[in-house]
Amino acid sequence: MFLRLVNRIAATVFVAIVSLASALTAAEPAPIAIALHGGAGTITRTAITSEQDAAYREILSSAIDYGHTRLLAGADGLDVVVEVIQIMERSPLFNAGIGAVMTWEGKHELDASIMTGANLDAGAVAGVTTIASPIAAARAVMEHSPHVMLSGAGAEVFARDQGLELVDNATFTTERRKNALEKYKSKVAARLTPDKDYKYGTVGVVVLDANGDLAAGTSTGGMTGKRWGRIGDAPIIGAGTYANNASCAVSATGHGEFFIRYHVAGDICSRMQYQGISLTQAADTVINGELARVGGEGGVVAVDVRGNVAMPFNSEGMYRASIDATGHKTVAIYGIDD
Amino acid sequence: MFLRLVNRIAATVFVAIVSLASALTAAEPAPIAIALHGGAGTITRTAITSEQDAAYREILSSAIDYGHTRLLAGADGLDVVVEVIQIMERSPLFNAGIGAVMTWEGKHELDASIMTGANLDAGAVAGVTTIASPIAAARAVMEHSPHVMLSGAGAEVFARDQGLELVDNATFTTERRKNALEKYKSKVAARLTPDKDYKYGTVGVVVLDANGDLAAGTSTGGMTGKRWGRIGDAPIIGAGTYANNASCAVSATGHGEFFIRYHVAGDICSRMQYQGISLTQAADTVINGELARVGGEGGVVAVDVRGNVAMPFNSEGMYRASIDATGHKTVAIYGIDD
């Protein structure tokens, strides 16, 4: 009688524990989140045709869905960052890979960087001209070299040794960017101020994966008409890209010189970590406070370890998309969620 | 009678105010301070001859005296940073300018950066081979280009256009660095771990000038045997160099890859500003806490707006010197003030 009672109680407790465990698992799957940008600038409804608007929204939407599906399946955050950035590097719509802007000499010099928040490993390439996927090269630097940042012809030797795909520099050229360079050079020749959009456009992705690890990556062709081996913020760890599981993952786009001087990506993470403020507060303070005050145009996408997403920008628009930990999806170009 | 009393009181008050004002001025001249490093690493009493020890101390002492005298005379902080770094760039004792380490190919690729805390203006050059003074080129980028960071051959075209002195790459070569490269390559060929000192050595200066402005600069030849256009922390604003009047000015030296990943210079300033801790606490936490924990060897020199100086390092030694706001002078190589 007593033993049966003990057995009954034990069985009940066992069932309760199993139910509780499965309830907990069902109620709180590991949060995942992803956000991406395709550049910030003077992007307004009047400057963009409805066809362009639709084309951008389609690729932003499909890229974010692809990344989210991969994260749901348990993919590593670094894999997702690289794969989603490669979707944009291959698209002529964005200033990265194919579709990159042109230098003063009519060439393409590409920059990229990547970082994992798990152990602060990072990699970057600057001023590369023949590497098909700069973000893949940045990851190879991180994983297969003792260095963080490689540049120019040397970085290409490294990429070749790593078996990465090399292409002719002209592979990245599009009519749109040729025209932009001509327009830029004629304005400079006439001593007129070029349209400020020559400075903008970069792609970037930040993720929280199912392991709870943050990662960030950025890839760009830089600034139309750039000279003298100019390096912007995109390949600078701490400026264009940063990730730390203790705070957040950030990828920036905008007028790179300001983003270097204000070490934007690192500063957003530092404010969150040291001031104990939210991701949204930290990102807003830097983008709409510090940078806006001095005319440093641009924006960031950022995610924290709870899967919160922030995508502030102080320019007219920023191509962007996100799916946060609650599953809420945003695809937008202009003002708030528009 | 009453008027005379009022006059007497007024005169007394006037004299008191004047005395007070002059007393305040005399008692508290604008604080100035300066600190410099000439590289960190496995620098021990047994590894250095007494002649080498004396030679390093002599140049560290004369360089810090020169800079302090200039600051006392009211010189601009940026001028002092450039001039004191140039003393070390011209000396074969340091890994910057003449005496720079050699790349895998037996060349010199030099990096430098500079920043002012007054308005966060900054400039940098990376991978330059023919510019006599990389720190002067970094300043020219800051003041005469729309960019923050220029690299490689492009940076040299810019420097030439700016009228900066260009020299043959071999100008920077010394027997000591030739031998170091040979030793490094033979160890690599034998699949042995090279002496870790191949990673270190850089020069840097931080100042608080009489206007109350902070400035920082760093110049280096990078890492012995470096390949693939490797860029270290020295030219990275936020990693090797940072200055912000709201917090501090920092110049770093050490295993550059760690200093990039931990955005060391920017992080020390952020901790001071956001956590409200002292310069010493912030610099110690990053160098002897964060970096030491992961094996990121090296150190920094740092100064704040009150003229406090911090020079923590987690390697065996760091060539360093400082004169703080109280006039206290330190010249040291090994452990505490030694």
XYZ file of C-alpha atoms in Angstrom:
676
model
C 0.000 0.000 0.000
C 2.718 2.425 1.105
C 4.986 1.343 -1.764
C 2.173 1.814 -4.290
C 1.607 5.304 -2.921
C 5.327 6.084 -3.207
C 5.330 4.704 -6.758
C 2.263 6.753 -7.652
C 3.850 9.898 -6.230
C 7.152 9.181 -7.988
C 5.349 8.608 -11.292
C 3.379 11.805 -10.881
C 6.492 13.787 -10.100
C 8.252 12.247 -13.098
C 5.396 13.175 -15.449
C 5.295 16.687 -13.995
C 9.032 17.141 -14.568
C 8.817 15.877 -18.150
C 5.823 18.141 -18.869
C 7.543 21.119 -17.320
C 10.690 20.475 -19.339
C 8.834 20.133 -22.617
C 6.659 23.152 -21.762
C 9.775 25.201 -21.109
C 11.334 23.992 -24.340
C 8.185 24.755 -26.301
C 7.551 28.099 -24.645
C 11.092 29.397 -24.933
C 12.990 28.175 -27.937
C 16.401 29.835 -28.220
C 15.740 33.328 -29.575
C 17.067 34.094 -33.047
C 17.095 37.388 -34.920
C 18.539 38.928 -38.070
C 18.781 42.407 -39.556
C 20.396 43.677 -42.737
C 21.023 46.924 -44.550
C 21.735 47.718 -48.170
C 23.037 51.247 -47.686
C 21.819 54.599 -46.384
C 21.585 57.968 -48.118
C 19.281 60.423 -49.831
C 16.792 57.700 -50.587
C 13.366 59.320 -50.988
C 10.100 58.352 -52.671
C 10.656 60.985 -55.340
C 14.191 59.784 -56.097
C 13.138 56.181 -56.654
C 10.785 54.772 -59.295
C 8.103 52.311 -58.237
C 9.949 49.602 -60.194
C 13.184 50.276 -58.287
C 11.249 50.395 -55.031
C 9.715 47.001 -55.770
C 13.029 45.476 -56.864
C 14.774 46.575 -53.658
C 11.917 45.366 -51.445
C 11.890 42.008 -53.177
C 15.571 41.283 -52.604
C 15.551 42.720 -49.066
C 12.576 40.501 -48.233
C 13.931 37.332 -49.810
C 17.386 37.843 -48.278
C 15.997 38.310 -44.761
C 13.684 35.297 -45.172
C 16.586 33.177 -46.370
C 18.741 34.154 -43.399
C 15.928 33.634 -40.905
C 15.136 30.199 -42.275
C 18.793 29.217 -41.950
C 18.899 30.461 -38.350
C 15.692 28.567 -37.539
C 17.366 25.424 -38.852
C 20.205 26.001 -36.393
C 22.798 27.349 -38.840
C 25.914 29.022 -37.428
C 25.592 32.806 -37.315
C 28.817 33.383 -39.249
C 27.562 31.161 -42.080
C 24.336 33.151 -42.224
C 26.156 36.506 -42.212
C 28.337 35.390 -45.140
C 25.515 33.802 -47.141
C 23.109 36.735 -46.804
C 25.826 39.274 -47.617
C 26.723 37.200 -50.690
C 23.128 37.494 -51.907
C 23.635 41.266 -51.857
C 27.215 41.129 -53.219
C 25.842 39.261 -56.254
C 22.993 41.743 -56.787
C 23.765 44.788 -58.979
C 21.415 46.844 -56.772
C 23.902 47.266 -53.948
C 27.323 48.899 -53.576
C 29.149 45.648 -52.812
C 30.568 43.013 -55.140
C 28.719 43.316 -58.476
C 27.304 46.833 -58.530
C 30.139 48.313 -56.452
C 30.887 51.989 -57.056
C 33.950 53.028 -59.045
C 37.150 54.685 -57.891
C 38.507 57.886 -59.447
C 40.447 55.676 -61.886
C 37.313 53.760 -62.924
C 38.182 50.599 -60.983
C 36.630 48.835 -58.014
C 38.401 48.571 -54.650
C 36.344 46.454 -52.279
C 36.365 46.278 -48.470
C 34.718 43.846 -46.056
C 34.874 42.706 -42.445
C 33.295 40.090 -40.192
C 33.265 39.424 -36.434
C 31.841 36.877 -34.025
C 30.605 37.922 -30.602
C 31.431 34.521 -29.074
C 35.171 35.163 -28.757
C 35.698 38.480 -30.591
C 37.416 36.780 -33.536
C 37.459 39.071 -36.546
C 38.701 39.336 -40.119
C 38.823 42.037 -42.774
C 40.091 42.856 -46.246
C 40.655 46.349 -47.641
C 41.201 47.583 -51.176
C 40.860 44.223 -52.914
C 40.132 44.241 -56.637
C 39.789 40.659 -57.869
C 38.161 38.708 -55.017
C 34.655 37.662 -56.080
C 33.275 37.714 -52.529
C 35.060 40.134 -50.181
C 33.006 38.911 -47.198
C 34.217 35.339 -47.827
C 37.774 36.668 -47.913
C 37.244 38.496 -44.606
C 36.095 35.228 -43.051
C 39.120 33.388 -44.469
C 41.423 36.014 -42.916
C 39.689 35.429 -39.570
C 39.855 31.650 -39.729
C 42.982 30.869 -41.732
C 45.510 33.648 -41.060
C 47.145 34.903 -37.861
C 45.983 38.401 -38.842
C 42.776 40.416 -38.610
C 43.194 42.763 -41.566
C 44.840 42.216 -44.952
C 44.987 44.725 -47.778
C 45.526 45.184 -51.495
C 47.526 42.807 -53.667
C 48.775 40.926 -50.602
C 45.213 40.102 -49.560
C 44.584 38.759 -53.061
C 47.593 36.457 -52.854
C 46.209 35.165 -49.570
C 42.729 34.697 -51.088
C 44.169 32.789 -54.041
C 46.147 30.538 -51.683
C 42.901 29.895 -49.821
C 41.218 28.778 -53.028
C 38.735 31.652 -53.079
C 37.183 32.636 -56.396
C 39.053 35.403 -58.220
C 37.492 37.421 -61.040
C 38.393 40.248 -63.361
C 37.850 43.657 -61.790
C 35.394 44.561 -64.587
C 33.067 41.806 -63.327
C 31.860 44.256 -60.687
C 31.047 47.041 -63.187
C 27.505 48.216 -63.920
C 26.253 51.027 -66.183
C 24.665 52.759 -63.214
C 27.999 53.102 -61.378
C 29.822 54.164 -64.557
C 27.320 56.979 -64.928
C 27.648 57.906 -61.255
C 31.429 58.228 -61.625
C 31.101 60.392 -64.748
C 28.617 62.639 -62.976
C 30.880 62.836 -59.931
C 33.970 63.707 -61.964
C 32.185 66.352 -64.016
C 30.934 68.010 -60.819
C 34.445 67.952 -59.337
C 35.852 69.349 -62.616
C 33.272 72.154 -62.516
C 34.161 72.769 -58.850
C 30.598 71.907 -57.846
C 29.667 69.891 -54.776
C 28.884 66.347 -55.895
C 25.517 64.876 -54.873
C 26.208 63.586 -51.424
C 25.057 60.100 -52.335
C 28.485 59.384 -53.794
C 29.525 58.625 -50.218
C 26.979 56.011 -49.337
C 25.904 52.445 -49.887
C 27.249 49.350 -48.233
C 25.636 46.076 -47.242
C 25.688 44.516 -43.817
C 24.105 41.757 -41.776
C 23.843 41.119 -38.034
C 22.458 37.941 -36.475
C 21.718 36.206 -33.209
C 21.957 32.462 -33.861
C 20.315 29.586 -31.997
C 23.498 29.033 -29.946
C 23.092 32.525 -28.524
C 26.061 33.863 -30.473
C 26.069 37.259 -32.151
C 27.830 37.941 -35.468
C 28.180 40.919 -37.786
C 29.512 41.493 -41.289
C 29.846 44.384 -43.732
C 30.857 44.564 -47.419
C 31.234 47.586 -49.683
C 32.694 49.185 -52.777
C 33.294 52.330 -50.734
C 32.815 55.828 -52.104
C 32.314 56.839 -55.750
C 35.430 58.557 -57.069
C 37.590 57.585 -54.095
C 41.312 58.101 -54.489
C 44.650 57.414 -52.864
C 43.768 53.950 -51.578
C 41.103 55.421 -49.309
C 39.837 52.985 -46.673
C 36.395 53.639 -45.187
C 34.740 52.277 -42.067
C 33.456 48.997 -43.547
C 36.684 46.978 -43.045
C 37.501 48.618 -39.709
C 36.635 46.435 -36.717
C 35.101 48.827 -34.179
C 33.977 51.351 -36.807
C 31.863 49.595 -39.481
C 31.521 46.216 -37.785
C 31.535 44.943 -34.199
C 30.105 41.968 -32.309
C 30.382 41.020 -28.644
C 28.051 38.577 -26.879
C 28.338 40.855 -23.830
C 26.472 43.604 -25.680
C 25.461 43.523 -29.350
C 26.358 43.074 -33.017
C 26.465 46.115 -35.303
C 26.991 46.788 -39.019
C 27.173 50.391 -40.220
C 26.605 52.277 -43.456
C 27.089 55.951 -44.203
C 29.772 58.592 -44.496
C 32.623 56.308 -43.449
C 35.029 58.972 -42.228
C 32.607 59.979 -39.462
C 31.986 56.347 -38.569
C 35.739 55.794 -38.088
C 36.261 58.949 -36.013
C 33.310 58.062 -33.756
C 34.252 54.304 -33.763
C 30.517 53.793 -34.181
C 30.015 50.026 -34.024
C 32.283 49.643 -31.006
C 30.789 52.693 -29.298
C 27.223 51.376 -29.553
C 28.329 48.099 -27.928
C 30.298 49.989 -25.243
C 27.379 52.248 -24.334
C 25.073 49.252 -23.993
C 27.579 47.339 -21.877
C 28.910 50.133 -19.669
C 25.841 52.337 -19.296
C 23.377 49.458 -18.973
C 21.057 51.028 -21.538
C 19.013 49.189 -24.165
C 20.204 48.404 -27.686
C 17.701 50.913 -29.078
C 18.862 53.665 -26.728
C 22.543 53.029 -27.437
C 22.127 52.917 -31.218
C 19.816 55.958 -31.290
C 22.150 58.050 -29.132
C 25.093 57.426 -31.439
C 23.264 57.741 -34.789
C 20.686 60.442 -34.026
C 22.697 62.157 -31.271
C 26.478 62.144 -31.700
C 26.636 61.632 -35.471
C 23.627 63.765 -36.443
C 25.054 66.664 -34.393
C 28.226 66.776 -36.527
C 26.629 65.918 -39.880
C 27.808 62.307 -39.965
C 25.099 60.794 -42.156
C 24.225 57.125 -42.165
C 22.805 54.372 -40.036
C 23.318 50.953 -38.517
C 21.585 47.627 -38.081
C 22.094 46.047 -34.674
C 20.901 43.037 -32.672
C 21.426 41.987 -29.056
C 21.534 38.582 -27.306
C 17.803 38.706 -26.545
C 17.010 39.151 -30.213
C 16.049 42.807 -30.045
C 16.715 44.674 -33.288
C 17.538 48.368 -33.833
C 17.938 49.997 -37.257
C 18.338 53.775 -36.686
C 19.538 56.100 -39.471
C 19.820 59.882 -39.746
C 19.748 60.055 -43.557
C 16.553 60.256 -45.624
C 16.425 56.518 -46.068
C 18.171 53.216 -45.512
C 17.479 49.951 -47.341
C 16.814 47.536 -44.506
C 15.028 44.436 -43.308
C 14.803 42.458 -40.093
C 13.084 39.604 -38.293
C 13.398 39.934 -34.518
C 13.099 37.307 -31.755
C 9.283 37.619 -31.717
C 9.169 36.798 -35.434
C 8.191 40.359 -36.378
C 9.381 41.108 -39.921
C 10.225 44.554 -41.281
C 11.181 45.486 -44.851
C 11.606 49.229 -45.339
C 13.390 51.914 -47.330
C 12.253 55.367 -46.159
C 10.999 56.619 -42.745
C 9.599 54.537 -39.887
C 8.799 51.051 -41.225
C 7.992 52.541 -44.654
C 32.361 110.065 5.426
C 29.943 107.466 4.151
C 31.231 107.871 0.580
C 34.834 107.480 1.699
C 33.873 104.299 3.514
C 32.151 102.970 0.380
C 35.210 103.902 -1.689
C 37.508 102.226 0.776
C 35.385 99.065 0.760
C 35.166 99.105 -3.034
C 38.933 99.527 -3.333
C 39.534 96.715 -0.865
C 37.155 94.412 -2.706
C 38.812 95.316 -6.015
C 42.280 94.533 -4.675
C 40.999 91.297 -3.184
C 39.478 90.217 -6.494
C 42.655 91.034 -8.409
C 44.782 89.166 -5.856
C 42.453 86.225 -5.936
C 42.478 86.139 -9.728
C 46.252 86.332 -9.959
C 46.620 83.806 -7.140
C 44.313 81.439 -8.993
C 46.238 81.975 -12.214
C 49.564 81.475 -10.496
C 48.396 78.492 -8.477
C 46.707 76.747 -11.361
C 48.393 77.241 -14.697
C 46.748 75.182 -17.416
C 47.836 71.592 -16.782
C 49.992 69.949 -19.434
C 51.165 66.368 -19.681
C 52.883 64.031 -22.098
C 53.597 60.311 -22.293
C 55.294 58.212 -24.945
C 56.111 54.579 -25.659
C 58.718 52.965 -27.871
C 57.213 49.494 -27.996
C 56.326 46.673 -25.602
C 57.479 43.055 -25.536
C 59.835 40.590 -23.889
C 62.114 43.359 -22.738
C 64.023 42.113 -19.680
C 67.266 43.099 -17.939
C 68.892 39.892 -19.159
C 67.859 40.477 -22.777
C 69.316 43.984 -22.933
C 72.947 45.068 -22.525
C 73.737 47.993 -20.270
C 74.769 49.983 -23.359
C 71.387 49.340 -25.009
C 69.624 50.159 -21.761
C 71.467 53.480 -21.544
C 70.845 54.328 -25.205
C 67.097 53.736 -24.887
C 66.866 55.734 -21.649
C 68.751 58.613 -23.189
C 66.448 58.993 -26.176
C 63.285 58.363 -24.133
C 64.392 61.049 -21.677
C 65.419 63.619 -24.264
C 62.251 63.029 -26.331
C 59.951 63.499 -23.346
C 61.860 66.610 -22.241
C 61.616 68.070 -25.730
C 57.872 67.493 -25.887
C 57.284 68.867 -22.404
C 59.281 72.003 -23.143
C 57.226 72.572 -26.277
C 53.963 72.121 -24.346
C 55.178 74.530 -21.631
C 55.802 77.081 -24.353
C 52.182 76.701 -25.459
C 52.735 74.562 -28.548
C 49.740 72.864 -30.144
C 49.337 69.273 -29.016
C 49.246 67.908 -32.565
C 52.558 69.606 -33.363
C 54.110 68.042 -30.269
C 52.760 64.571 -31.099
C 54.227 64.757 -34.608
C 57.582 66.211 -33.536
C 58.181 63.734 -30.708
C 57.168 60.769 -32.867
C 59.537 62.023 -35.562
C 62.403 61.905 -33.042
C 61.634 58.198 -32.647
C 60.948 57.607 -36.373
C 64.458 58.942 -37.087
C 66.078 56.758 -34.412
C 67.159 53.235 -35.474
C 66.265 52.001 -31.971
C 62.526 51.898 -32.616
C 60.239 49.975 -34.977
C 59.046 53.074 -36.852
C 60.601 54.956 -39.769
C 64.346 54.170 -39.743
C 64.689 50.912 -37.822
C 61.297 49.591 -38.893
C 60.961 45.806 -39.041
C 60.933 43.996 -42.379
C 58.097 42.254 -44.169
C 58.307 38.652 -45.410
C 59.647 40.058 -48.699
C 62.370 42.063 -46.958
C 60.684 45.439 -47.412
C 59.198 47.969 -45.038
C 55.471 48.734 -44.956
C 54.777 51.536 -42.503
C 51.574 52.517 -40.705
C 50.673 55.597 -38.660
C 47.671 57.455 -37.265
C 46.899 60.665 -35.388
C 43.822 62.104 -33.676
C 42.826 65.260 -31.843
C 40.428 65.123 -28.907
C 39.137 68.641 -29.572
C 36.858 67.638 -32.462
C 37.722 63.976 -33.091
C 39.527 64.787 -36.346
C 41.773 61.921 -37.366
C 44.121 60.746 -40.106
C 45.989 57.547 -40.923
C 48.174 55.857 -43.518
C 48.634 52.112 -43.925
C 51.182 50.101 -45.860
C 53.259 53.026 -47.130
C 56.778 52.295 -48.321
C 58.428 55.558 -49.392
C 57.108 58.248 -47.040
C 59.952 59.456 -44.809
C 57.644 60.330 -41.901
C 54.445 58.273 -41.746
C 53.125 60.341 -38.815
C 53.465 63.522 -40.904
C 51.525 61.777 -43.683
C 48.780 60.775 -41.231
C 48.466 64.413 -40.190
C 48.312 65.538 -43.843
C 45.476 63.040 -44.468
C 43.623 64.530 -41.506
C 44.132 68.143 -42.519
C 44.290 68.097 -46.311
C 42.079 65.238 -47.532
C 38.375 64.498 -47.099
C 39.380 61.047 -45.836
C 40.600 59.541 -42.579
C 42.602 56.577 -43.881
C 44.684 56.180 -47.043
C 46.704 53.116 -48.009
C 49.509 51.819 -50.175
C 50.593 53.421 -53.440
C 47.581 55.758 -53.395
C 48.647 57.196 -50.058
C 52.104 57.830 -51.514
C 50.640 59.742 -54.467
C 48.745 61.861 -51.959
C 51.888 62.417 -49.847
C 53.878 63.459 -52.912
C 51.134 65.906 -53.924
C 51.311 67.326 -50.402
C 55.027 67.924 -50.784
C 56.016 65.432 -48.097
C 59.512 63.956 -48.181
C 59.750 60.653 -50.070
C 62.699 58.284 -49.686
C 63.845 54.932 -50.973
C 62.383 52.026 -49.011
C 65.911 50.854 -48.107
C 66.392 54.064 -46.110
C 64.485 52.395 -43.280
C 66.675 49.262 -43.221
C 68.997 48.392 -40.329
C 71.211 45.327 -39.765
C 69.303 44.493 -36.599
C 65.975 44.150 -38.462
C 67.591 42.212 -41.330
C 68.858 39.702 -38.784
C 65.466 39.567 -37.078
C 63.785 38.722 -40.388
C 66.317 35.982 -41.171
C 65.818 34.483 -37.725
C 62.044 34.676 -38.122
C 62.062 33.024 -41.540
C 64.395 30.234 -40.446
C 62.120 29.465 -37.502
C 59.070 29.421 -39.759
C 60.932 27.185 -42.250
C 61.815 24.809 -39.412
C 58.182 24.883 -38.267
C 59.285 26.350 -34.928
C 57.432 29.085 -33.097
C 59.245 32.378 -33.723
C 60.292 34.398 -30.668
C 57.189 36.326 -29.866
C 58.998 39.650 -30.072
C 58.522 39.619 -33.840
C 55.055 41.017 -33.137
C 55.952 44.042 -31.108
C 57.414 47.502 -31.224
C 55.723 50.694 -32.216
C 56.108 54.274 -31.074
C 53.372 56.511 -29.782
C 52.801 59.822 -28.026
C 49.842 61.267 -26.114
C 49.623 64.843 -24.854
C 47.450 67.316 -23.010
C 48.343 70.769 -24.327
C 47.952 74.146 -22.631
C 44.645 74.732 -24.450
C 43.230 71.702 -22.675
C 43.179 69.631 -25.857
C 44.184 65.981 -25.956
C 45.996 64.404 -28.914
C 47.419 60.982 -29.710
C 49.616 59.515 -32.429
C 51.170 56.154 -33.279
C 53.739 55.075 -35.903
C 55.085 51.613 -36.679
C 56.736 49.232 -39.093
C 54.323 46.545 -37.937
C 55.304 42.928 -37.426
C 58.527 41.222 -38.576
C 57.824 38.878 -41.487
C 54.307 40.209 -42.068
C 52.656 39.164 -45.314
C 49.647 39.777 -47.513
C 49.414 43.518 -46.866
C 48.718 42.903 -43.174
C 47.423 45.978 -41.343
C 47.856 46.073 -37.569
C 46.255 48.284 -34.936
C 48.577 51.289 -35.268
C 46.729 52.971 -38.182
C 43.293 51.980 -36.902
C 41.467 54.835 -35.177
C 39.818 53.253 -32.128
C 42.323 50.379 -31.909
C 45.881 51.764 -31.806
C 45.036 55.450 -31.418
C 42.147 57.457 -29.949
C 41.651 60.909 -28.458
C 38.538 62.562 -27.094
C 38.537 65.589 -24.783
C 35.525 63.991 -23.063
C 37.725 61.170 -21.794
C 41.357 60.589 -22.746
C 44.058 60.129 -25.382
C 45.573 56.685 -25.943
C 48.358 55.175 -28.062
C 48.843 51.408 -28.018
C 51.655 48.961 -28.724
C 51.581 45.188 -28.723
C 50.119 42.234 -30.576
C 48.037 44.329 -32.951
C 45.439 41.709 -33.836
C 44.220 41.629 -30.222
C 44.244 45.419 -30.026
C 41.959 45.588 -33.085
C 39.540 42.919 -31.840
C 39.259 44.612 -28.439
C 39.238 48.137 -30.030
C 41.589 48.986 -27.178
C 42.177 52.734 -27.500
C 38.485 53.471 -28.022
C 37.435 51.062 -25.278
C 39.669 52.720 -22.650
C 38.124 56.100 -23.497
C 34.596 54.593 -23.463
C 35.060 52.962 -20.058
C 36.323 56.217 -18.587
C 33.472 58.222 -20.077
C 30.572 55.816 -19.529
C 31.591 54.132 -16.279
C 32.933 57.292 -14.654
C 36.119 55.514 -13.602
C 39.635 56.979 -13.541
C 42.086 56.840 -16.437
C 44.251 54.418 -14.461
C 41.329 52.105 -13.721
C 40.101 52.129 -17.322
C 43.530 51.487 -18.840
C 44.420 48.805 -16.262
C 41.130 46.958 -16.733
C 41.642 46.713 -20.491
C 45.382 45.905 -20.510
C 45.739 43.764 -17.369
C 42.165 42.437 -17.367
C 40.575 41.918 -20.797
C 43.744 41.578 -22.863
C 45.865 39.666 -20.340
C 43.037 37.133 -19.938
C 43.178 36.197 -23.642
C 46.946 36.501 -24.093
C 46.842 39.830 -25.906
C 50.277 41.163 -25.010
C 51.197 44.827 -25.057
C 50.464 48.120 -23.402
C 49.326 51.712 -23.823
C 50.265 55.221 -22.841
C 47.299 57.415 -21.955
C 46.597 60.904 -20.614
C 43.381 62.625 -19.503
C 42.270 66.280 -19.470
C 43.537 66.769 -15.914
C 46.993 65.656 -16.943
C 46.917 62.258 -15.262
C 49.087 59.687 -17.003
C 48.675 55.890 -17.179
C 51.167 53.522 -18.845
C 50.033 49.951 -18.110
C 51.479 46.952 -19.982
C 51.097 43.206 -19.553
C 54.344 42.223 -21.317
C 57.724 41.976 -19.570
C 58.616 45.523 -20.480
C 57.640 48.642 -22.395
C 59.949 51.498 -23.395
C 58.183 54.507 -21.954
C 58.470 57.997 -20.515
C 56.116 60.626 -19.181
C 55.822 63.967 -17.455
C 52.430 64.425 -15.803
C 50.573 67.587 -14.758
C 52.464 67.764 -11.450
C 55.762 67.771 -13.330
C 56.657 64.237 -12.212
C 58.936 62.622 -14.783
C 59.236 58.891 -15.421
C 61.634 57.109 -17.776
C 61.380 53.323 -17.591
C 61.824 50.084 -19.497
C 60.993 47.118 -17.229
C 58.606 46.779 -14.256
C 57.177 49.585 -12.107
C 59.144 52.776 -12.815
C 62.274 50.698 -13.483
